[in-house]
Short mmCIF file of C-alpha atoms and ligand atoms in Angstrom, two decimals:
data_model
loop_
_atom_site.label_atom_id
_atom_site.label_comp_id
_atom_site.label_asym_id
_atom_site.label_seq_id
_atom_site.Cartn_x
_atom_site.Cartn_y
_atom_site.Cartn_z
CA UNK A 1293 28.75 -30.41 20.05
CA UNK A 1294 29.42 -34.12 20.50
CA UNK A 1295 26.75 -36.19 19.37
CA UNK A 1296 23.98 -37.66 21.76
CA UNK A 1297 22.66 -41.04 22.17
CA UNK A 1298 19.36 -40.89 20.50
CA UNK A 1299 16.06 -41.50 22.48
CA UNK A 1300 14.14 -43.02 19.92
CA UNK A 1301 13.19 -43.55 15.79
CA UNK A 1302 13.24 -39.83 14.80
CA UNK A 1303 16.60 -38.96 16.65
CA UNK A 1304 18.17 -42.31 15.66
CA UNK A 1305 17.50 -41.78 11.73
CA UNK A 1306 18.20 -38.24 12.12
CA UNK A 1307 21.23 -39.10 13.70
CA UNK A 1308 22.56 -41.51 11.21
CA UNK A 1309 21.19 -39.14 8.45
CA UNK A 1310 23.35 -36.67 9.75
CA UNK A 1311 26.30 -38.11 10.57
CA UNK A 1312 26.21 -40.42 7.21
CA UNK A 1313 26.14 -43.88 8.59
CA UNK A 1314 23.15 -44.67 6.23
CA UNK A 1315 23.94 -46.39 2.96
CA UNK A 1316 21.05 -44.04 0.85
CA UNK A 1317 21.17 -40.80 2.73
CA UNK A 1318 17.78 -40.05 0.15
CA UNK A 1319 15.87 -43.32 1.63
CA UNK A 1320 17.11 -42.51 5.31
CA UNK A 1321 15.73 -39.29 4.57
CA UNK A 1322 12.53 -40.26 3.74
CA UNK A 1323 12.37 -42.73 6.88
CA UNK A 1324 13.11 -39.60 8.86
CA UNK A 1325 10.10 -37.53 7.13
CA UNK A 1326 7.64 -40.74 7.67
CA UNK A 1327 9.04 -40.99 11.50
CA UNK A 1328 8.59 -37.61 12.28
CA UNK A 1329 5.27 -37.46 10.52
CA UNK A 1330 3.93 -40.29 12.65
CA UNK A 1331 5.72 -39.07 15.50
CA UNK A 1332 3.72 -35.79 15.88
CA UNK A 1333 0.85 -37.15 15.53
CA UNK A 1334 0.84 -40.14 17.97
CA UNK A 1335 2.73 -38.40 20.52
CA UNK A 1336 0.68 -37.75 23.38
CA UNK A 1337 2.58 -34.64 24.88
CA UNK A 1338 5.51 -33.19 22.58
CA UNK A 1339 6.64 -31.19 25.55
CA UNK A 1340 7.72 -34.16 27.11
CA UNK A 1341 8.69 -36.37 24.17
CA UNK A 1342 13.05 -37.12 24.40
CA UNK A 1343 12.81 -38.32 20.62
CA UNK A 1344 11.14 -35.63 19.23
CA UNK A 1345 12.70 -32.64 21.57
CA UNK A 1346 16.43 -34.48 21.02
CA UNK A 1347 15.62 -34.30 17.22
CA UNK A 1348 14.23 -30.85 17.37
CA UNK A 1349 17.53 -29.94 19.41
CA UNK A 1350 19.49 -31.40 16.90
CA UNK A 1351 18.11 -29.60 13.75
CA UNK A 1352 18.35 -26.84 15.62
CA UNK A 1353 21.91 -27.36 16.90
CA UNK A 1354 23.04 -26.95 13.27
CA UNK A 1355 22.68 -23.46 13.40
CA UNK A 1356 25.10 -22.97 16.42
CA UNK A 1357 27.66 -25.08 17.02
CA UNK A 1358 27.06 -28.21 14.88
CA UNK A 1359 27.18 -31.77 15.74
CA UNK A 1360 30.34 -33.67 15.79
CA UNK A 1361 30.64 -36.07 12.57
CA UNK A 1362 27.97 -34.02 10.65
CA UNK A 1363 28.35 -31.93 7.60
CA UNK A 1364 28.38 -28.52 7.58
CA UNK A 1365 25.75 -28.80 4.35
CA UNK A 1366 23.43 -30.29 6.60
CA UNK A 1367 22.22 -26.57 8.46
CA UNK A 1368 20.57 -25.78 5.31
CA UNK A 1369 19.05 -28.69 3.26
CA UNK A 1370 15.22 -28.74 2.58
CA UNK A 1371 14.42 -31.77 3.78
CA UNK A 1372 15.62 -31.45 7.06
CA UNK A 1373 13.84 -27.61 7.23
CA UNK A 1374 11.34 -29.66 6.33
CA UNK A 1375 11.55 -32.20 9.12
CA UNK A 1376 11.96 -29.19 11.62
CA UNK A 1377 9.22 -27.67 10.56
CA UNK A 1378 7.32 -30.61 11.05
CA UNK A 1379 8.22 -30.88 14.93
CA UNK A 1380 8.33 -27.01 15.33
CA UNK A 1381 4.50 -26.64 14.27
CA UNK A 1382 3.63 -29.29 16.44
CA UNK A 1383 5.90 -27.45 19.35
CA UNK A 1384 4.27 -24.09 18.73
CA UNK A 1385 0.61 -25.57 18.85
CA UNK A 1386 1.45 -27.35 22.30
CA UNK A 1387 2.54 -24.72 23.22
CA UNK A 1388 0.49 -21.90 22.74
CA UNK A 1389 -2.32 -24.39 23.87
CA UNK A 1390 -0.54 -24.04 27.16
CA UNK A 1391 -0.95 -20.78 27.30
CA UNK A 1392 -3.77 -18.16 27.93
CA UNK A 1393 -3.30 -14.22 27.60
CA UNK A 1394 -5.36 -11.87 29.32
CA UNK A 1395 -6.75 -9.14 27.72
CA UNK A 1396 -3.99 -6.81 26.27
CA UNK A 1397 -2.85 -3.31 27.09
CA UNK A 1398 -2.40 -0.38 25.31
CA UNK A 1399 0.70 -0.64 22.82
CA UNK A 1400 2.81 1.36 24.75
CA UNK A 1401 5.96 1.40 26.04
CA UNK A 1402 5.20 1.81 29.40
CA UNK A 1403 1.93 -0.05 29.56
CA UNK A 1404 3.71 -3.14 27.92
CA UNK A 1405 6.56 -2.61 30.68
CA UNK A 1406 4.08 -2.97 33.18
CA UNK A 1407 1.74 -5.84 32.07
CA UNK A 1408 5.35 -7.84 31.36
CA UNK A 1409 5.97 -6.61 35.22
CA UNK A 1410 2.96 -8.22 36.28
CA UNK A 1411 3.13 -11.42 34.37
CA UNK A 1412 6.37 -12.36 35.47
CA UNK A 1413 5.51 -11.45 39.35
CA UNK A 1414 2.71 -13.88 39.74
CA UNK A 1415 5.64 -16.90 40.78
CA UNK A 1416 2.97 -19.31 40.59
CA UNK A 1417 4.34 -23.17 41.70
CA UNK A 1418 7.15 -24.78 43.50
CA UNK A 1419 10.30 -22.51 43.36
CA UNK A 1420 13.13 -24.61 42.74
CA UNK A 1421 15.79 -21.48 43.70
CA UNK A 1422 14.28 -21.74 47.89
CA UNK A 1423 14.77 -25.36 47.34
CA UNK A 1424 18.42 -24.85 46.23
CA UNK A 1425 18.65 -22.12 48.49
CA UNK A 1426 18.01 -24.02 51.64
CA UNK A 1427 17.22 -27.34 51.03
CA UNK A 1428 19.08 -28.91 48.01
CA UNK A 1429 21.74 -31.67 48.42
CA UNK A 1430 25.32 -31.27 46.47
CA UNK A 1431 24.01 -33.97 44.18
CA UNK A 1432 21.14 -31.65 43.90
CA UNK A 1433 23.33 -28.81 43.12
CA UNK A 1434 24.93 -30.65 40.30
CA UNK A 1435 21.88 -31.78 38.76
CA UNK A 1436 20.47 -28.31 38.56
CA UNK A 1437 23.80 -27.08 36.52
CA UNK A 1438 23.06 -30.08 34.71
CA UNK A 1439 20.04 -28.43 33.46
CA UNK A 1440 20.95 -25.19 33.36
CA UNK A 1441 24.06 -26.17 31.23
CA UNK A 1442 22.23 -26.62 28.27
CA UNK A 1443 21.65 -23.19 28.04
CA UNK A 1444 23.75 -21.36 29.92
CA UNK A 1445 27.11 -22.85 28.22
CA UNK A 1446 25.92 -20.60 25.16
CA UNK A 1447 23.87 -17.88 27.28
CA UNK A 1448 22.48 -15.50 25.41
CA UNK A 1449 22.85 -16.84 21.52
CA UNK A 1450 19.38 -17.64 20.97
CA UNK A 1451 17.76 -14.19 21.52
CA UNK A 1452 20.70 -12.97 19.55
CA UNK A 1453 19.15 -14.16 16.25
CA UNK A 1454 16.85 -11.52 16.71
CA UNK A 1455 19.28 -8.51 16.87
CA UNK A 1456 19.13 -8.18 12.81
CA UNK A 1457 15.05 -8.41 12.80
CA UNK A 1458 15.00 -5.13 15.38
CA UNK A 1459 15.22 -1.46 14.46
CA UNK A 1460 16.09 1.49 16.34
CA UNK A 1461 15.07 1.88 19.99
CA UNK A 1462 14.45 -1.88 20.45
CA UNK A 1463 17.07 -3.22 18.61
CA UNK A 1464 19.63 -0.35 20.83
CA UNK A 1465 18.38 -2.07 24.02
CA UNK A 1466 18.73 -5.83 22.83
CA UNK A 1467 22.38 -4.91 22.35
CA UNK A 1468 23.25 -2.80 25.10
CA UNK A 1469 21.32 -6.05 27.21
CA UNK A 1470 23.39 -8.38 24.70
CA UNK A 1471 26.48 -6.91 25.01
CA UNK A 1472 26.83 -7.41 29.28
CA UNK A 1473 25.85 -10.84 28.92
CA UNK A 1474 28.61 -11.46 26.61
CA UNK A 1475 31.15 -9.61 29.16
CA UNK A 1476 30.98 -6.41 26.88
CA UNK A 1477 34.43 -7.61 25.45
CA UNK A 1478 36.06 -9.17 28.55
CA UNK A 1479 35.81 -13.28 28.16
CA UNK A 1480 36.15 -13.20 32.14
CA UNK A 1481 32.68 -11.83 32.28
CA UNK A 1482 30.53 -13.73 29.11
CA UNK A 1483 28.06 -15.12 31.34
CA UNK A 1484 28.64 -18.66 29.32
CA UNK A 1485 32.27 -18.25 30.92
CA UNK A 1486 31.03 -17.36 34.75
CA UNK A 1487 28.69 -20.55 34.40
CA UNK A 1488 31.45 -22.61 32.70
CA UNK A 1489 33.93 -21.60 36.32
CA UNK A 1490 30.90 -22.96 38.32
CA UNK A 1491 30.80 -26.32 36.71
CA UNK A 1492 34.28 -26.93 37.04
CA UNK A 1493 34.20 -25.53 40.51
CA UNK A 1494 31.91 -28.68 41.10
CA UNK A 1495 34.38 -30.61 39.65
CA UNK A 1496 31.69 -31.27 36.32
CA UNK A 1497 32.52 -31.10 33.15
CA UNK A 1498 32.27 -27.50 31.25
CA UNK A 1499 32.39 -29.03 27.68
CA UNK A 1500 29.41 -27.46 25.88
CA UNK A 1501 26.51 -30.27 25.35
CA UNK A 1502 28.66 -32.89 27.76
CA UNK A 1503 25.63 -33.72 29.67
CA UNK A 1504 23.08 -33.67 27.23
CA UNK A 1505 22.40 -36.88 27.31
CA UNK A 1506 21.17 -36.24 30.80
CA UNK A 1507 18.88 -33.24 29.94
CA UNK A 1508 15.14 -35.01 29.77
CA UNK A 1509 12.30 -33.48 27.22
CA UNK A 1510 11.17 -30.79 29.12
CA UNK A 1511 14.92 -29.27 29.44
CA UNK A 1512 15.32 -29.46 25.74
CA UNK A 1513 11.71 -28.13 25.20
CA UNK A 1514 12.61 -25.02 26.87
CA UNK A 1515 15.76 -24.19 24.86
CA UNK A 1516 14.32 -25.19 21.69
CA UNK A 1517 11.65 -22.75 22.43
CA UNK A 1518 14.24 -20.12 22.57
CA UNK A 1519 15.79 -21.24 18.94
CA UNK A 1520 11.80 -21.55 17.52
CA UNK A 1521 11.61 -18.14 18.61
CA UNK A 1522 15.26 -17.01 17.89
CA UNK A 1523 15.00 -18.50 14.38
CA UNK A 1524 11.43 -17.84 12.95
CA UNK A 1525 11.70 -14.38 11.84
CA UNK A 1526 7.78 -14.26 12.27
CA UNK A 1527 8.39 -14.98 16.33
CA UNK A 1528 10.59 -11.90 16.92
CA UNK A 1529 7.55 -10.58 19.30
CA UNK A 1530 8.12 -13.17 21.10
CA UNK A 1531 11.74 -14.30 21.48
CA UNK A 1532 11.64 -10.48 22.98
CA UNK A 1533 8.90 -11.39 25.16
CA UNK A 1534 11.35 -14.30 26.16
CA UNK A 1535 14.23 -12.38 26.67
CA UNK A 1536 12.38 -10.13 29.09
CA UNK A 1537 10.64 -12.30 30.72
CA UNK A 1538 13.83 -14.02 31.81
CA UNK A 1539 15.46 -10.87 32.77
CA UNK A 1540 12.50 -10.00 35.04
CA UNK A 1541 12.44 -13.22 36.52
CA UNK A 1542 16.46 -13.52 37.70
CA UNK A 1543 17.23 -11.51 39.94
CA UNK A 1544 16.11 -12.91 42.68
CA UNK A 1545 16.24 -16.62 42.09
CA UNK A 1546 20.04 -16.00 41.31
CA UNK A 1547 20.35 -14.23 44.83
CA UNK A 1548 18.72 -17.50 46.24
CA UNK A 1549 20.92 -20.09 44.28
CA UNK A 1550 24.16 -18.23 45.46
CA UNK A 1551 22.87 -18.88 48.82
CA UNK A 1552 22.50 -22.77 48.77
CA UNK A 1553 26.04 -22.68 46.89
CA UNK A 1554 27.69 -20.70 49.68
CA UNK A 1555 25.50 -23.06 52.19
CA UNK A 1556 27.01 -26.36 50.60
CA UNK A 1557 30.51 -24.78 51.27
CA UNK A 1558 31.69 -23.61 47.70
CA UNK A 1559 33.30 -20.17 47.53
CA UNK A 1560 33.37 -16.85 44.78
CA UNK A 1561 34.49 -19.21 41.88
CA UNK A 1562 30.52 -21.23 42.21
CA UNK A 1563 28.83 -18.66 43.19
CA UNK A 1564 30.23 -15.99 40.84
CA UNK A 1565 27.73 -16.56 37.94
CA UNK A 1566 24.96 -16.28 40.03
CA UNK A 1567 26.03 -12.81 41.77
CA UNK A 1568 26.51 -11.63 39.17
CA UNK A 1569 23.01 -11.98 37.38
CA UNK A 1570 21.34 -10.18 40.52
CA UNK A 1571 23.14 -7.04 39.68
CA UNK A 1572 22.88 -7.13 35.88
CA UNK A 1573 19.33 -8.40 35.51
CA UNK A 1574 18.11 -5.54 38.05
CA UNK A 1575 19.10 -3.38 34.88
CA UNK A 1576 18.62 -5.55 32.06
CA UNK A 1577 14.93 -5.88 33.20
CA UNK A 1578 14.37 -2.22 33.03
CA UNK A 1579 15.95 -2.12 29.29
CA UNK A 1580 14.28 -5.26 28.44
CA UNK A 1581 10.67 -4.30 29.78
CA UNK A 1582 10.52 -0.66 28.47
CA UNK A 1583 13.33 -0.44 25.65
CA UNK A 1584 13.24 -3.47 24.01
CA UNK A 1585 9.63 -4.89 24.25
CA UNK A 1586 7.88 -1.78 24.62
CA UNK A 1587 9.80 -0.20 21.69
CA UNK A 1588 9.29 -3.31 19.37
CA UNK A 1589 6.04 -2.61 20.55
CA UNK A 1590 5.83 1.08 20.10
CA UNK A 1591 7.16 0.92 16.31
CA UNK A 1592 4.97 -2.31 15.74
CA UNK A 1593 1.60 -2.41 17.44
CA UNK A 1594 0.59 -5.25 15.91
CA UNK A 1595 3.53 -7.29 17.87
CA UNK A 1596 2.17 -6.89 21.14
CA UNK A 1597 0.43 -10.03 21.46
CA UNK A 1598 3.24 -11.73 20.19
CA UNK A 1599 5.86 -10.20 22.52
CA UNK A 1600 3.28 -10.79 25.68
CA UNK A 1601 2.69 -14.83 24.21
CA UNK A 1602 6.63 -15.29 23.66
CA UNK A 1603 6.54 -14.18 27.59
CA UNK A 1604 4.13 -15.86 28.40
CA UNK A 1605 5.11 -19.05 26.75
CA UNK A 1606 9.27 -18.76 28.41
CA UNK A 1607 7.06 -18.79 31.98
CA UNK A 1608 4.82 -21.57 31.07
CA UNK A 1609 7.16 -24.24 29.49
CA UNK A 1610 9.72 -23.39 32.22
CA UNK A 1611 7.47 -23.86 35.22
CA UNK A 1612 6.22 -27.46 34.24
CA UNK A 1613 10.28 -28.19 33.70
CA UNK A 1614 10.35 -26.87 37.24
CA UNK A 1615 7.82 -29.00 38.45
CA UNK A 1616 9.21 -32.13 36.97
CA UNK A 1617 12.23 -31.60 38.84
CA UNK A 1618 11.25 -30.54 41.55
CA UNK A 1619 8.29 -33.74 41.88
CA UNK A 1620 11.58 -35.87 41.29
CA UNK A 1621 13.82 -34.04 44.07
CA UNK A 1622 10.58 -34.22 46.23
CA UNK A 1623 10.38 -38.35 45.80
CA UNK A 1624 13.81 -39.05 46.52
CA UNK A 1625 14.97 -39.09 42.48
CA UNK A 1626 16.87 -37.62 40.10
CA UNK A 1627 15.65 -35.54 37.71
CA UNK A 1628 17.84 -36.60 35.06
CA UNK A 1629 17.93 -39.66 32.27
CA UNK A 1630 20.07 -42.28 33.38
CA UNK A 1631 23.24 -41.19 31.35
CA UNK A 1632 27.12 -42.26 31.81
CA UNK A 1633 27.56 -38.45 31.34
CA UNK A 1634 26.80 -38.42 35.64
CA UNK A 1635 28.66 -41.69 36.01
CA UNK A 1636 31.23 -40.41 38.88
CA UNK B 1436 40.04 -29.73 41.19
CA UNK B 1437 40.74 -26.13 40.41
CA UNK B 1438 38.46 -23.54 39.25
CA UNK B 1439 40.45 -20.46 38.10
CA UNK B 1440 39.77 -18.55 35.44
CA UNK B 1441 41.79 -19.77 32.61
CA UNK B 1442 44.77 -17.58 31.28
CA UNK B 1443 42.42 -16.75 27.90
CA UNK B 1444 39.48 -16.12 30.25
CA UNK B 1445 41.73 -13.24 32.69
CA UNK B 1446 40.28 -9.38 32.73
CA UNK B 1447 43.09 -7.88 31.30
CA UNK B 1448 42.13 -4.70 33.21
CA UNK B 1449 39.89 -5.01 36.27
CA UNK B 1450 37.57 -2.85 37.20
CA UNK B 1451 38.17 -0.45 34.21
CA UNK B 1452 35.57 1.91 33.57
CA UNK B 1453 33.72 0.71 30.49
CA UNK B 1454 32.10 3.89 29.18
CA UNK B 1455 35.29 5.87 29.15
CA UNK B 1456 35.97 8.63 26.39
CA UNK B 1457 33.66 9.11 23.37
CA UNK B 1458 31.43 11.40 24.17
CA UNK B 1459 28.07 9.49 25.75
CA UNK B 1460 25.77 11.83 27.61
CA UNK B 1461 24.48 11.02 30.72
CA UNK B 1462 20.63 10.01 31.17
CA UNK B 1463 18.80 9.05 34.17
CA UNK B 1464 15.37 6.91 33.46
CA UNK B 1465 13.46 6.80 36.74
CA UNK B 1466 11.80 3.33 36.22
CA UNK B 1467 8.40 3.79 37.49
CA UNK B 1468 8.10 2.19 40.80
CA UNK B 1469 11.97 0.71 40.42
CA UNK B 1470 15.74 2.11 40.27
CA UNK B 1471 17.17 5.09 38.61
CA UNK B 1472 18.51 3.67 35.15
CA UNK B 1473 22.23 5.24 34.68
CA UNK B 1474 23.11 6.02 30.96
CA UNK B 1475 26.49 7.44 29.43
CA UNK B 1476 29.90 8.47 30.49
CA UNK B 1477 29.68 8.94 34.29
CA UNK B 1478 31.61 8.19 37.14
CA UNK B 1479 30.19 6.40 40.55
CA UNK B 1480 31.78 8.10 43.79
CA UNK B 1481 31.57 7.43 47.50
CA UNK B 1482 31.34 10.18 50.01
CA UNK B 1483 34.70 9.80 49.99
CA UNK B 1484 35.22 10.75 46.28
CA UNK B 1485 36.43 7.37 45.72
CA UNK B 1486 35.26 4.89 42.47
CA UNK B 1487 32.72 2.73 43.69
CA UNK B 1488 32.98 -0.58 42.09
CA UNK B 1489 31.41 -0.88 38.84
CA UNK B 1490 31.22 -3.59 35.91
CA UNK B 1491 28.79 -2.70 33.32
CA UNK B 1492 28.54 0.69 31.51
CA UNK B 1493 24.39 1.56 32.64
CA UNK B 1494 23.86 0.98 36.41
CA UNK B 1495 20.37 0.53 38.23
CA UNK B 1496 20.86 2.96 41.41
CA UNK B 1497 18.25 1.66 44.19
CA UNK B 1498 16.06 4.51 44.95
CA UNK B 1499 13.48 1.70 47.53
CA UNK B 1500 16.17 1.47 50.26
CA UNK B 1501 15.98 -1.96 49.85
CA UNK B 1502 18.49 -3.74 47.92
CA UNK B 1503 21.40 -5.83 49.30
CA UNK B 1504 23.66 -4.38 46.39
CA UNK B 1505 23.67 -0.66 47.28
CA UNK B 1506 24.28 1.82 45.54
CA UNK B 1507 22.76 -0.84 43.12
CA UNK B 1508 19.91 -2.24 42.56
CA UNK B 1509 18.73 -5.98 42.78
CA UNK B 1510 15.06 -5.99 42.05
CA UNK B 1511 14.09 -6.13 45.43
CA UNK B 1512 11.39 -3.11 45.16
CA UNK B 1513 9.12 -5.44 43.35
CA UNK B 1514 8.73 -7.52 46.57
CA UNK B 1515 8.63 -4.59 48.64
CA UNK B 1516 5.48 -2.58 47.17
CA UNK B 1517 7.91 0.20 46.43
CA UNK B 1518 5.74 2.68 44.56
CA UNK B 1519 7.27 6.21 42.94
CA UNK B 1520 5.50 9.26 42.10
CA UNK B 1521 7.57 9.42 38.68
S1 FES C 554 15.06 0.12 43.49
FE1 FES C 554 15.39 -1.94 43.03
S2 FES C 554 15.99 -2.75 44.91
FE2 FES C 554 15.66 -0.67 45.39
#
């Protein structure tokens, strides 16, 4: 990934840490820890913090695809797990803050398929898919793939961290889910590829992190949930929770966003990626709901809360992100950071 | 500015069936108040005994009457009140 502007002292030492523009990469280093230290504490809402959720994106960008101009050593040194870990317990805390679980039902299969069923049906706040639906300019349009991009350009990856953690019927289902949204084998079809054919339908560019610098806090804060989940073997509960509750929560939106595309004029090649998550998240829910989280579930009892918080948590972070938008679109603003990324 | 798929990024065989050969046995999950889950090495027909169109190996068959996808289904029984016996 190309590097980002940073937003701030944490991402601008980590930055230069990284990319070895300090003279004493140990001092820089310990800049960085002080930073981040103060940083966490002062902040007075991580969720929407750009220097701490750009740094946090970062860190955790060195486990995927790396960051232009930075070493390959960097993915595992101490000090920077260190820093992470910092931000990440910080993260988690917000987070789970934000969230409140009902009381919890029996640790089976089929009563975890249905209490993830019911979760993920009470919609509660603005929906931003009947805004794109009917509503939504074709700046509008291209800010939401702005978003979405951040994810989407590597769909999938971050619940794939938890493929080794899983056993038997769970793990079966993650892959078999897995497996279509990486085109099971045919490039054409890797979701990341449909999305990619959308941007450049809108003339954008498909370039994996090229509007980054766009994305604000909360858009970061909801993929680096997926990598604190994807990546802390003691989250795999919930980065299942995640998955499903994304799968459960597609298939209709996606109908909806195909709509405004088709509305705004654009043909099979925009609208492709979202087609085709109607169909294949009408089945990956199923798997996801009974297979996957209610056999982690099944062999694990004492992962159910975990699986029903990492659900919880994917709804929760997601919906303020929506309402941010959505408050901006509903002022007359964009959503986005002032960025030469959206220059035209 | 043109949005085709890029050369790399072609199905090489469109439409193929994807669960073709090794031996997978068929299984139906009836989803409790949702689709019939399709497992294994089957093949979709019309009433015509043609293919129906199919790109993923395990299909969700609508069993509310209410998807826009038929034969598959789209999730729409969860804003229906679809319930099943099974
Ligand atoms: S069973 Fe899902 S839409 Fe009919």
């Amino acid at each position: 990934m190309k590097q980002p502007a940073p937003r701030g002292e944490a991402s601008t030492l980590l930055l230069a840490v990284l990319t070895g523009t300090v003279d004493s990469p140990g001092d820089a280093l310990s800049l960085l820890e002080s930073a981040v230290g103060a940083a966490v504490t002062r902040t007075p809402d991580i969720l929407h913090d750009d220097d701490l959720q750009l740094a946090l994106f970062c860190l955790y960008e060195l486990h995927y695809s790396g960051i232009e101009g930075a070493g390959d050593d960097w993915e595992w040194n101490l000090r920077l797990l260190g820093v992470r870990q910092r931000i990440e317990v910080a993260f988690e805390a917000r987070v789970r803050d934000e969230v409140v679980l009902g009381e919890l039902p029996d640790a089976t299969g089929e009563a975890v398929c249905a209490e993830l069923f019911r979760m993920t049906a009470g919609d509660s706040g603005p929906s931003m898919s009947r805004f794109v639906a009917r509503t939504a300019t074709d700046d509008q349009l291209r800010e939401f793939l702005v978003h979405r991009s951040i994810s989407q350009l590597r769909e999938a990856d971050p619940h794939t961290w938890a493929i080794p953690r899983l056993a038997g019927r769970a793990k079966a289902a993650l892959v078999e889910i897995q497996a279509d949204e990486y085109g099971n084998g045919l490039l054409a079809r890797m979701h990341s590829s449909l999305f990619a054919r959308t941007m450049r339908e809108l003339g954008m560019d498909d370039t994996y992190g090229a509007y980054l610098d766009a994305a604000p806090a909360i858009t970061l804060a909801s993929n680096n949930l997926m990598s604190l989940f994807g990546l802390n073997r003691r989250l795999r509960g919930a980065i299942v929770g995640h998955l499903a509750a994304y799968e459960m929560t597609s298939s209709q939106p996606n109908r909806l966003y195909s709509r405004g595309f088709t509305r705004l004029g654009y043909g099979e090649a925009a609208t492709g990626y979202f087609d085709e998550h109607v169909e294949a998240d009408a089945v990956h829910e199923q798997i996801a709901g009974r297979d996957m989280a209610g056999g982690l579930v099944e062999s694990d009892p004492h992962l159910l809360a975990d699986v029903l918080f990492g659900a919880a948590a994917a709804l929760a972070v997601d919906s303020i992100m929506t309402e941010r938008i959505m408050a901006a679109w509903e002022d007359g603003r964009s959503s986005l950071l002032p960025s030469e990324a959206m220059a035209p | 500015m043109s949005a085709d798929l890029r050369n790399e990024e072609r199905d090489p065989a469109p439409g193929r069936p994807l669960n073709s050969g090794a031996a997978a046995p068929v299984s139906v999950v009836a989803c409790p108040d949702g689709p019939l889950l399709v497992r294994g090495d089957f093949v979709l027909v019309g009433a015509d005994g043609e293919e129906l169109p199919r790109t993923r190996r395990t299909v969700a068959l609508c069993r509310c009457g209410a998807s826009a996808l038929k034969p598959y289904c789209d999730g729409s029984h969860k804003f229906t009140g679809f319930r099943s016996d099974v």
